[in-house]
Short mmCIF file of C-alpha atoms in Angstrom, two decimals:
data_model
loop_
_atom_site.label_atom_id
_atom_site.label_comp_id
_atom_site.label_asym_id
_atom_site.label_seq_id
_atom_site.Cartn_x
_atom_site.Cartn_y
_atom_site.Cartn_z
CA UNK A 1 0.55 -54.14 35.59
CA UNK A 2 -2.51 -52.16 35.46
CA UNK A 3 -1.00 -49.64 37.97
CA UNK A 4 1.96 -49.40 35.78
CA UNK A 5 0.22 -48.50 32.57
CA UNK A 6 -2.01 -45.99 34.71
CA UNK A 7 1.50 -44.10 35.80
CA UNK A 8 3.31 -43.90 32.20
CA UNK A 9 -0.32 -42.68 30.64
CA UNK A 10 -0.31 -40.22 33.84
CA UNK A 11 2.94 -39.14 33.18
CA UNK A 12 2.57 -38.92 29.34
CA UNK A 13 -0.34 -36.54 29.80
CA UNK A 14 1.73 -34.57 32.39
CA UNK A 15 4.16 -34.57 29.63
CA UNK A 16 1.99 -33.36 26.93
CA UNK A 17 0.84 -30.82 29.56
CA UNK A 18 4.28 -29.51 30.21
CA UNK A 19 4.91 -29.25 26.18
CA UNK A 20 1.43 -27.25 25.50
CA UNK A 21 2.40 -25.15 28.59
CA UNK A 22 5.68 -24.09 27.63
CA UNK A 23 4.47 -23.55 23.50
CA UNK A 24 1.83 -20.88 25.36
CA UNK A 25 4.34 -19.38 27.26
CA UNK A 26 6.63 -18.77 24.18
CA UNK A 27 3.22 -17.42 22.36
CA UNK A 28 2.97 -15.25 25.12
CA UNK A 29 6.74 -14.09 25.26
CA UNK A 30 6.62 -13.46 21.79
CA UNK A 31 3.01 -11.35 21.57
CA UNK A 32 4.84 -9.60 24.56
CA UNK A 33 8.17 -8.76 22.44
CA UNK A 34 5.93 -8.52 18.87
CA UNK A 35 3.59 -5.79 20.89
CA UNK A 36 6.91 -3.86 22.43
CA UNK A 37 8.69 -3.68 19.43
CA UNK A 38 5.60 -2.32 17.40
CA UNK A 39 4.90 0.19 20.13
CA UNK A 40 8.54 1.38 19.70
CA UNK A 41 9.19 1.47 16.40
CA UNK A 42 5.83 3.48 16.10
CA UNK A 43 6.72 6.06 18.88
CA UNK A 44 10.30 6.10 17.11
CA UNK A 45 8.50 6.78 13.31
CA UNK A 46 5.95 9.57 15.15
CA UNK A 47 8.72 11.51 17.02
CA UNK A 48 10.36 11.61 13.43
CA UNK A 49 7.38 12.55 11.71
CA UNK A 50 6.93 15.23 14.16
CA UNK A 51 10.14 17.04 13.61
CA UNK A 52 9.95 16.49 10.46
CA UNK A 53 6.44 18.29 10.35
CA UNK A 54 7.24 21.16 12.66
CA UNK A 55 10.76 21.70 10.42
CA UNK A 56 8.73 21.72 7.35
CA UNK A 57 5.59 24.07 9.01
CA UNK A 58 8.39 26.45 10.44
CA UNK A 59 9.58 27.17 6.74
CA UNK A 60 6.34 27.24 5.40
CA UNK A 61 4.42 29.74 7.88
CA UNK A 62 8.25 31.98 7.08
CA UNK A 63 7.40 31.61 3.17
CA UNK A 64 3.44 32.24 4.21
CA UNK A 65 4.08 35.13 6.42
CA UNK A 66 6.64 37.06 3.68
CA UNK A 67 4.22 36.54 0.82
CA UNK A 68 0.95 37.58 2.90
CA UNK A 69 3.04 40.81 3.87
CA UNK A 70 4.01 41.52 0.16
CA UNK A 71 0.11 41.23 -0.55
CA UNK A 72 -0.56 43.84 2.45
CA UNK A 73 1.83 45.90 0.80
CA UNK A 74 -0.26 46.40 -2.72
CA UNK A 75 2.50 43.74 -4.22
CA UNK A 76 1.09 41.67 -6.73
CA UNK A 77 1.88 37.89 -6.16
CA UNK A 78 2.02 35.53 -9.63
CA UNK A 79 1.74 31.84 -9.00
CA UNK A 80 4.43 30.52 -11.41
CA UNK A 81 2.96 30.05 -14.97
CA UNK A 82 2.45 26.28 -16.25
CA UNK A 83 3.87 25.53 -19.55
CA UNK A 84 0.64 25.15 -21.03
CA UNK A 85 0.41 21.75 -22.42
CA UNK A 86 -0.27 18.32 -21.28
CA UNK A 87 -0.37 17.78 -17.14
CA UNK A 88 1.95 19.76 -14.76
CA UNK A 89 2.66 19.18 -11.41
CA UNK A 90 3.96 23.17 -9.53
CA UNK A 91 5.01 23.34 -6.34
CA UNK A 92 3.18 26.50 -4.74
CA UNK A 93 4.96 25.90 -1.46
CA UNK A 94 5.59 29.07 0.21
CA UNK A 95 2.37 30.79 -2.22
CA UNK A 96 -0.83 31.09 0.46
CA UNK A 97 -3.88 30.53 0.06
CA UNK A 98 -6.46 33.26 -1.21
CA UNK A 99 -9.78 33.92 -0.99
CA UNK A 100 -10.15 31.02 1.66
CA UNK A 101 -13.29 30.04 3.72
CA UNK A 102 -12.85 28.05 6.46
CA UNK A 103 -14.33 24.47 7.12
CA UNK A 104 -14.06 21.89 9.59
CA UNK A 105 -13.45 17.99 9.00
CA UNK A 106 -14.96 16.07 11.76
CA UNK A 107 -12.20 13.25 13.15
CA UNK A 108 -14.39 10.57 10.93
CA UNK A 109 -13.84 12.52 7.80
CA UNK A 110 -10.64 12.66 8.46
CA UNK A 111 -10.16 8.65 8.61
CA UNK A 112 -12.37 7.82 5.99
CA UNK A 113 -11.07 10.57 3.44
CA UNK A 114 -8.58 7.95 1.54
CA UNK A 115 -4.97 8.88 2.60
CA UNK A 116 -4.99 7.22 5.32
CA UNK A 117 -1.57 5.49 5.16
CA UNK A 118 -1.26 1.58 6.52
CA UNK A 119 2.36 -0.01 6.36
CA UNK A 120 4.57 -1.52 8.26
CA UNK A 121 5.23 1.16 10.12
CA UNK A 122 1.87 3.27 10.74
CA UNK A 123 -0.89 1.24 11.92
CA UNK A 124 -4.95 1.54 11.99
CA UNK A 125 -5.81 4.16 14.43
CA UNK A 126 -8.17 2.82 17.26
CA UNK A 127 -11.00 4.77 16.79
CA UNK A 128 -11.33 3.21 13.31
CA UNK A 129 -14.63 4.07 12.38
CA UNK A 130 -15.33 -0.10 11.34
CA UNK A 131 -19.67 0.36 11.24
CA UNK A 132 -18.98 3.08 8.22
CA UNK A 133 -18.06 0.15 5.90
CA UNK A 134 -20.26 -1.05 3.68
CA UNK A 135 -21.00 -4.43 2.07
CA UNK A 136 -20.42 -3.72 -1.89
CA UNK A 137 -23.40 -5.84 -2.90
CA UNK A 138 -25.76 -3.75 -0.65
CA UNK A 139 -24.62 -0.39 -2.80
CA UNK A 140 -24.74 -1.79 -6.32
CA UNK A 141 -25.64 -5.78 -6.63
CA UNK A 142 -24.22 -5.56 -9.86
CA UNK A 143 -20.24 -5.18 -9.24
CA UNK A 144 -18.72 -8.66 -9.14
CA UNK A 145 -17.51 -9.52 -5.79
CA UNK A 146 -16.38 -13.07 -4.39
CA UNK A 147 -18.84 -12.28 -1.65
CA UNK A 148 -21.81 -10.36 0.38
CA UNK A 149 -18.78 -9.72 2.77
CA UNK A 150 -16.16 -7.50 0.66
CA UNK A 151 -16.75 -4.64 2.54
CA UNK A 152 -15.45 -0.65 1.77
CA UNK A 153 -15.90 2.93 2.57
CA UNK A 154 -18.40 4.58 0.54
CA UNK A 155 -16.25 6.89 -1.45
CA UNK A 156 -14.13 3.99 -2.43
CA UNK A 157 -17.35 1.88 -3.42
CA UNK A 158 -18.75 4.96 -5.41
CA UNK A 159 -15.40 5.15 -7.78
CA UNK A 160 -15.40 1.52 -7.72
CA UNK A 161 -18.63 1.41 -9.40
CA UNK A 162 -17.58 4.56 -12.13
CA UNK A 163 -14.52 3.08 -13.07
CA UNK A 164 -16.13 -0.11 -13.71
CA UNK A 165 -18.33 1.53 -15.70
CA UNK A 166 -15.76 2.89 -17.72
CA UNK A 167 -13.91 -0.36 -17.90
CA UNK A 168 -17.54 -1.88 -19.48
CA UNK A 169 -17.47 0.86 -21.54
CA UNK A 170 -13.99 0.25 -22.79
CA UNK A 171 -15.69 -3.37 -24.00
CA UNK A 172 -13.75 -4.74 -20.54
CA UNK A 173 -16.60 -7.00 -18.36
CA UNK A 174 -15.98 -9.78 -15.93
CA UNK A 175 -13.74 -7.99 -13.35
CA UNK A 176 -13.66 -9.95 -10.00
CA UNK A 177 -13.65 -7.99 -6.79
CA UNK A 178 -12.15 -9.90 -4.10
CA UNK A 179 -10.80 -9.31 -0.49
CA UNK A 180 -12.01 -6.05 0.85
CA UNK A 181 -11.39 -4.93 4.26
CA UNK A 182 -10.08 -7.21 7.01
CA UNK A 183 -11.36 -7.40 10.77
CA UNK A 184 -8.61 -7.29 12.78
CA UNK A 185 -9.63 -11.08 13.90
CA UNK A 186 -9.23 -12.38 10.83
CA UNK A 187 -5.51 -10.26 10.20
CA UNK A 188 -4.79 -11.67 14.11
CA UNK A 189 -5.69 -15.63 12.78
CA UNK A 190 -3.62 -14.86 9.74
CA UNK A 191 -0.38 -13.95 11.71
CA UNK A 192 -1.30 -16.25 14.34
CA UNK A 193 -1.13 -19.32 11.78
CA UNK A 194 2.31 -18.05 10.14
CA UNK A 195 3.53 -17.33 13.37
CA UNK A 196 2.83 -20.71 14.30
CA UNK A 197 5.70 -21.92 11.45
CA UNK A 198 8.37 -20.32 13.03
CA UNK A 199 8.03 -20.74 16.59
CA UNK A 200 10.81 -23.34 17.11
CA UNK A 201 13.23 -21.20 14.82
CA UNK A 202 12.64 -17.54 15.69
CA UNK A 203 11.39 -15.13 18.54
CA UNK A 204 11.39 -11.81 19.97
CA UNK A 205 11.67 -9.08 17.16
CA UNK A 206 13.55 -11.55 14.87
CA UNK A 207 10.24 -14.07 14.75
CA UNK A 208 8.48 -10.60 14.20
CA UNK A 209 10.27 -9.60 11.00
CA UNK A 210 10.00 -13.65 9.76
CA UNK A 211 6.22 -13.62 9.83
CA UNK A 212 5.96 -10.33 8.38
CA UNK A 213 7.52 -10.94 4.87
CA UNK A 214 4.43 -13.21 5.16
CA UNK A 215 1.46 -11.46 7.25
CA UNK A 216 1.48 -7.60 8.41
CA UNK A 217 1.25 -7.58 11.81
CA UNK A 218 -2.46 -6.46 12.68
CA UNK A 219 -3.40 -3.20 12.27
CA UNK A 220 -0.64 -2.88 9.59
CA UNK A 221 -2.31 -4.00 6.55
CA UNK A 222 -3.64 -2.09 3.80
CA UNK A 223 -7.16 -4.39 3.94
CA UNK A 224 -7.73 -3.43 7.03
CA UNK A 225 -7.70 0.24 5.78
CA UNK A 226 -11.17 0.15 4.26
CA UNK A 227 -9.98 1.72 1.09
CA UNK A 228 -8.41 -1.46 -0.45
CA UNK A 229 -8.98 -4.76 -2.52
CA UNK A 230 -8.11 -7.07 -4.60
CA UNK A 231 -8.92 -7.12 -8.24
CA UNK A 232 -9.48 -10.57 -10.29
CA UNK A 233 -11.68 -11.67 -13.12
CA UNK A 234 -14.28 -13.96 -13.52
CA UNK A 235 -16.75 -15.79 -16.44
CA UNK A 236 -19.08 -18.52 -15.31
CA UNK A 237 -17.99 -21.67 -17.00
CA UNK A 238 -15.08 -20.25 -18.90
CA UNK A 239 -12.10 -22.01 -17.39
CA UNK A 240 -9.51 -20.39 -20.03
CA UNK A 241 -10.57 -17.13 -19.02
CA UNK A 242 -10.56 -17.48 -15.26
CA UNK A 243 -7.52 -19.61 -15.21
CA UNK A 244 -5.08 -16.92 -17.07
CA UNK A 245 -3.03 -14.48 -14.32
CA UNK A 246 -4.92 -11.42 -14.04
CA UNK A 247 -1.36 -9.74 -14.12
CA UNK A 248 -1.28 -10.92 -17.98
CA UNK A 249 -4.61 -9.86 -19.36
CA UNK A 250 -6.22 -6.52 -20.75
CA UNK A 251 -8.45 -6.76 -17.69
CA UNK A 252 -5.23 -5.76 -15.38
CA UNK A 253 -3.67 -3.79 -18.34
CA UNK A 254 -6.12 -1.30 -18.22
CA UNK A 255 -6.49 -0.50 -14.80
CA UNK A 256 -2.69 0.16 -14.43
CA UNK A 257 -3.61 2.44 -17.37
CA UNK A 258 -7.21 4.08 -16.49
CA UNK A 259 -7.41 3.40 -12.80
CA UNK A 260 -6.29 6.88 -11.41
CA UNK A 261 -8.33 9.09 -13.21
CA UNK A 262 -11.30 7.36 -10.72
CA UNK A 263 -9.17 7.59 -7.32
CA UNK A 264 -7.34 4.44 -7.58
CA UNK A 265 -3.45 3.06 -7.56
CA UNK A 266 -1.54 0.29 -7.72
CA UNK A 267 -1.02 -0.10 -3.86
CA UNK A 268 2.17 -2.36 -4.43
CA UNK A 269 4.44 -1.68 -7.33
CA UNK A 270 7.38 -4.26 -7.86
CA UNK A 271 9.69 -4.31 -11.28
CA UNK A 272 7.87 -5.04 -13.60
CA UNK A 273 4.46 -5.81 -11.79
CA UNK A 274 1.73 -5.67 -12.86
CA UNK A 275 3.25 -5.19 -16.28
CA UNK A 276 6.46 -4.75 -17.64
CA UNK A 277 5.78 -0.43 -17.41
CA UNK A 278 5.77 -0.24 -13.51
CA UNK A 279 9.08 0.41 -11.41
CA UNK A 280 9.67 -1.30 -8.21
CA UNK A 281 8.77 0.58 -5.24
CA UNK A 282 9.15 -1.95 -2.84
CA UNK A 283 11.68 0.09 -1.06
CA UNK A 284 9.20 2.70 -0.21
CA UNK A 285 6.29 0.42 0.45
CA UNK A 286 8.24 -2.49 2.43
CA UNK A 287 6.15 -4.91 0.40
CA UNK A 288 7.86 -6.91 -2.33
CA UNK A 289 5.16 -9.82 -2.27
CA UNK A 290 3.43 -9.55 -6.14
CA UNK A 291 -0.04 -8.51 -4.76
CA UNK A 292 -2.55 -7.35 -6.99
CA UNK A 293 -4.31 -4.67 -4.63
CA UNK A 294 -5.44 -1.55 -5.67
CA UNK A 295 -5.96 1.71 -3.17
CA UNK A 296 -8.16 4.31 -3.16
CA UNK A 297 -6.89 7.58 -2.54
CA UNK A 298 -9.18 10.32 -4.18
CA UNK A 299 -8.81 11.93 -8.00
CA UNK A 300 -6.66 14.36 -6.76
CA UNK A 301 -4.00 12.48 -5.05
CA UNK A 302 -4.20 9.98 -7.61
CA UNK A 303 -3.89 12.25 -10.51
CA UNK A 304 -0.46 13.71 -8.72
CA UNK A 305 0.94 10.02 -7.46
CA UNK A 306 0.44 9.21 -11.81
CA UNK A 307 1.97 11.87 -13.04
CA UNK A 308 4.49 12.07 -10.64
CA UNK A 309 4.96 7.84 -10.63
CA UNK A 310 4.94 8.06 -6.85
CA UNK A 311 3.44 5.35 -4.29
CA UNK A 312 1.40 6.24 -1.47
CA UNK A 313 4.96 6.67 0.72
CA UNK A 314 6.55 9.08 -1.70
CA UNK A 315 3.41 10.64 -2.29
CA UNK A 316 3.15 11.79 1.18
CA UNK A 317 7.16 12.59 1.69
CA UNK A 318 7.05 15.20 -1.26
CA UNK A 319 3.99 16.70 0.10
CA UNK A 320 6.01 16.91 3.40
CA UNK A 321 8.61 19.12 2.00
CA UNK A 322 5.93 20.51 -0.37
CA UNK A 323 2.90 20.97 1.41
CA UNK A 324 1.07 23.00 -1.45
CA UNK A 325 0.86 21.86 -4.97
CA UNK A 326 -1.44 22.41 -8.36
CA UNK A 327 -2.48 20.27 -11.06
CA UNK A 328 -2.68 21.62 -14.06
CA UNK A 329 -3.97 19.89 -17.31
CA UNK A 330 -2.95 21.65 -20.72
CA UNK A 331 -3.04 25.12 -18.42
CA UNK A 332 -6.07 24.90 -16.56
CA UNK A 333 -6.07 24.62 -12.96
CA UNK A 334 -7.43 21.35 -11.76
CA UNK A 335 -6.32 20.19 -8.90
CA UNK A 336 -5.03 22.27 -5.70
CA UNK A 337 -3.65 20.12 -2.52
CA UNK A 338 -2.23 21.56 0.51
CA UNK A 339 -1.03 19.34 3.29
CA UNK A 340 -1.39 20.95 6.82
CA UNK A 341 0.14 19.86 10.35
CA UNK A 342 -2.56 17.71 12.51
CA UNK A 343 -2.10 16.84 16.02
CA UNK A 344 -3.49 12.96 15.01
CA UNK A 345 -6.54 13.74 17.37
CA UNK A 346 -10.33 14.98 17.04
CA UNK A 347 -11.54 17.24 14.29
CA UNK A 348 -9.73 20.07 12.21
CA UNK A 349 -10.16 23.38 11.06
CA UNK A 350 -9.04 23.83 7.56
CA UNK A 351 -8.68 26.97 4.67
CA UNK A 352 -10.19 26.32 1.21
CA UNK A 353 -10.85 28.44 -1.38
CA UNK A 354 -14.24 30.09 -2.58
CA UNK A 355 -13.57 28.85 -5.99
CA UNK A 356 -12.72 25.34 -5.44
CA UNK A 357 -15.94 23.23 -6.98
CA UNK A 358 -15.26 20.65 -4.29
CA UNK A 359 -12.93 19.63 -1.68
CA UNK A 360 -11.79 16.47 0.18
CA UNK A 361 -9.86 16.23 3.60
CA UNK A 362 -8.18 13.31 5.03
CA UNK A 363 -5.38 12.95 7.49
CA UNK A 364 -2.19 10.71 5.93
CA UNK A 365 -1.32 9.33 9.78
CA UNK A 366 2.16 10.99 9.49
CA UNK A 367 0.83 14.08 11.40
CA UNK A 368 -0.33 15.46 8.61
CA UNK A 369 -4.08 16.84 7.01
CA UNK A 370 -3.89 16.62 3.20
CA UNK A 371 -6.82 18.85 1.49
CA UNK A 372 -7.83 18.75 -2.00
CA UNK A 373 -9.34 21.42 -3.96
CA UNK A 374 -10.96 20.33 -7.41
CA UNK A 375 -11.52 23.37 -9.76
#
């Protein structure tokens, strides 16, 4: 009897073997398949981008090349006049450069400059520069964060703390900042755990596409681009107040209203969210999930995505086919940005001009180098 019940618990626990064997297997098969279908679709979306790039460069050097001649030849060359009043995108595409000095962005500039786009499709680069993020509470211990371990890039955490100001200013306190950049452990456990759902149902690239109208697949999501968070609000024993949807206060109001003109956007626009004036742009983003995550991009780019309602994805698009733009506000050049090819590797060399006040460079990881002149 004894020798009996010693054989069926053997062969249960060969049993149980055989079961967790075969699950690891399928994990395997399906990291395998996950990690193949990423690598293609991203070698598919780069050969794109790069015929899309040298299309676009071809017609702009020709546009370049004619107007440089005309100013060889004495010919005076007018920028087209703004109208004057209010803001005004112009597209200066074909209109070069003048005056220009020229400055190199080191490959670390380049990743940390804010356009750095994450999506489904265009993943983290792997020399991510991770040690240049900083803990928000070791910059300024007074911005409200859910912990020591929200972590940004210093340009984002500088604007951070100005538009908060602002906000306070505004008679707007108690903003929560939550959810700041993500290792790419903790985006792996994530997907991992929601892959983990699906296992008996799904695999290969159809398992993929489940879990990711859940989890981006790592390297894909916009915390793990060091520019982005999530925005709440907080009051320390006020349940009413931290109970109410951030989506339906003044708090969240006023960023959708105010939050550009400090480098920031609404990362995910759906219909009607965060309020009932934002378009869905789900279609562009491939998110549709309601998340309340805001982006850091820069003034500049900000200032054009506002005014020209764009997301990050259109934003980027329209400076493909326009690679040089100006802001103008009420007839006054602000804001010059010129988007240049990049080969995706090491540093760049880049023209500015001698009168720009400041400039920023970052690549947008569609082969391209977007710089911004403020004037």
């Amino acid at each position: 009897m004894a020798k009996a019940e010693h054989a069926n618990a053997y062969g249960k626990l060969i049993r149980i073997l055989i079961v967790l064997f075969v699950l690891v297997v399928v994990c395997l098969a399906g990291y395998v398949m996950m990690d193949k279908s990423i690598q293609m679709q991203q070698q598919e979306n780069e050969l794109r981008a790069q015929e899309e790039n040298a299309r676009l460069q071809a017609q702009y050097q020709q546009a370049k090349a004619e107007e440089t001649a005309k100013l060889e030849q004495g010919e005076s060359v007018q920028w087209p006049s703004p109208k004057g009043e209010g803001t005004e995108v112009l597209d200066l595409t074909g209109y070069p450069l003048v005056n220009t000095v020229s400055v190199r962005a080191t490959r670390q500039e380049l990743i940390t400059g804010g356009m750095m786009l994450l999506n489904h499709w265009h993943s983290q680069p792997a020399d991510f520069p991770e040690s240049e993020l900083l803990s928000i509470v070791s910059v300024d211990k007074s911005v409200p964060v859910s912990g020591s371990d929200v972590r940004l890039f210093p340009n984002a955490i500088n604007a951070l703390i100005e538009m908060l100001a602002a906000a306070k200013a505004d008679g707007l306190e108690n903003y929560l900042i939550d959810e700041g950049y993500r290792t790419n452990d903790a985006q792996q456990e994530y997907y991992a755990k929601e892959e983990a759902l699906y296992l008996n149902r799904y695999s290969g690239e159809a398992l993929v596409n489940k879990v990711r109208q859940s989890v981006n697949v790592p390297g894909t999501s916009e915390y793990q681009s060091g520019f982005s968070f999530r925005v709440d609000r907080y009051l320390r024993g006020d349940a009413e107040f931290n109970d109410a949807k951030f989506q339906t206060t003044e708090h969240s109001d006023w960023l959708v209203e105010n939050s550009w003109k400090y480098g920031f956007v609404f990362r995910f626009p759906v219909e009607g969210y965060p309020n009932a004036t934002v378009h869905d742009k789900a279609y562009k983003t491939g998110e549709s999930k309601k998340l309340s995550v805001y982006r850091y991009v820069g003034e500049a780019n900000a200032a054009v995505m506002h005014e020209m309602n764009f997301c990050m994805e259109e934003y980027i698009e329209y400076l493909l086919a326009h690679p040089h733009i100006a802001l103008y506000e009420n007839g006054v050049l602000k804001y010059e940005v010129v988007r240049v090819e990049y080969n995706g590797s090491g540093d760049v060399q880049v023209e500015i001009t001698r009168s720009a006040k400041d400039y920023t460079v970052s690549m947008d990881n569609m082969g391209g180098v977007i710089v911004c002149m403020s004037y």
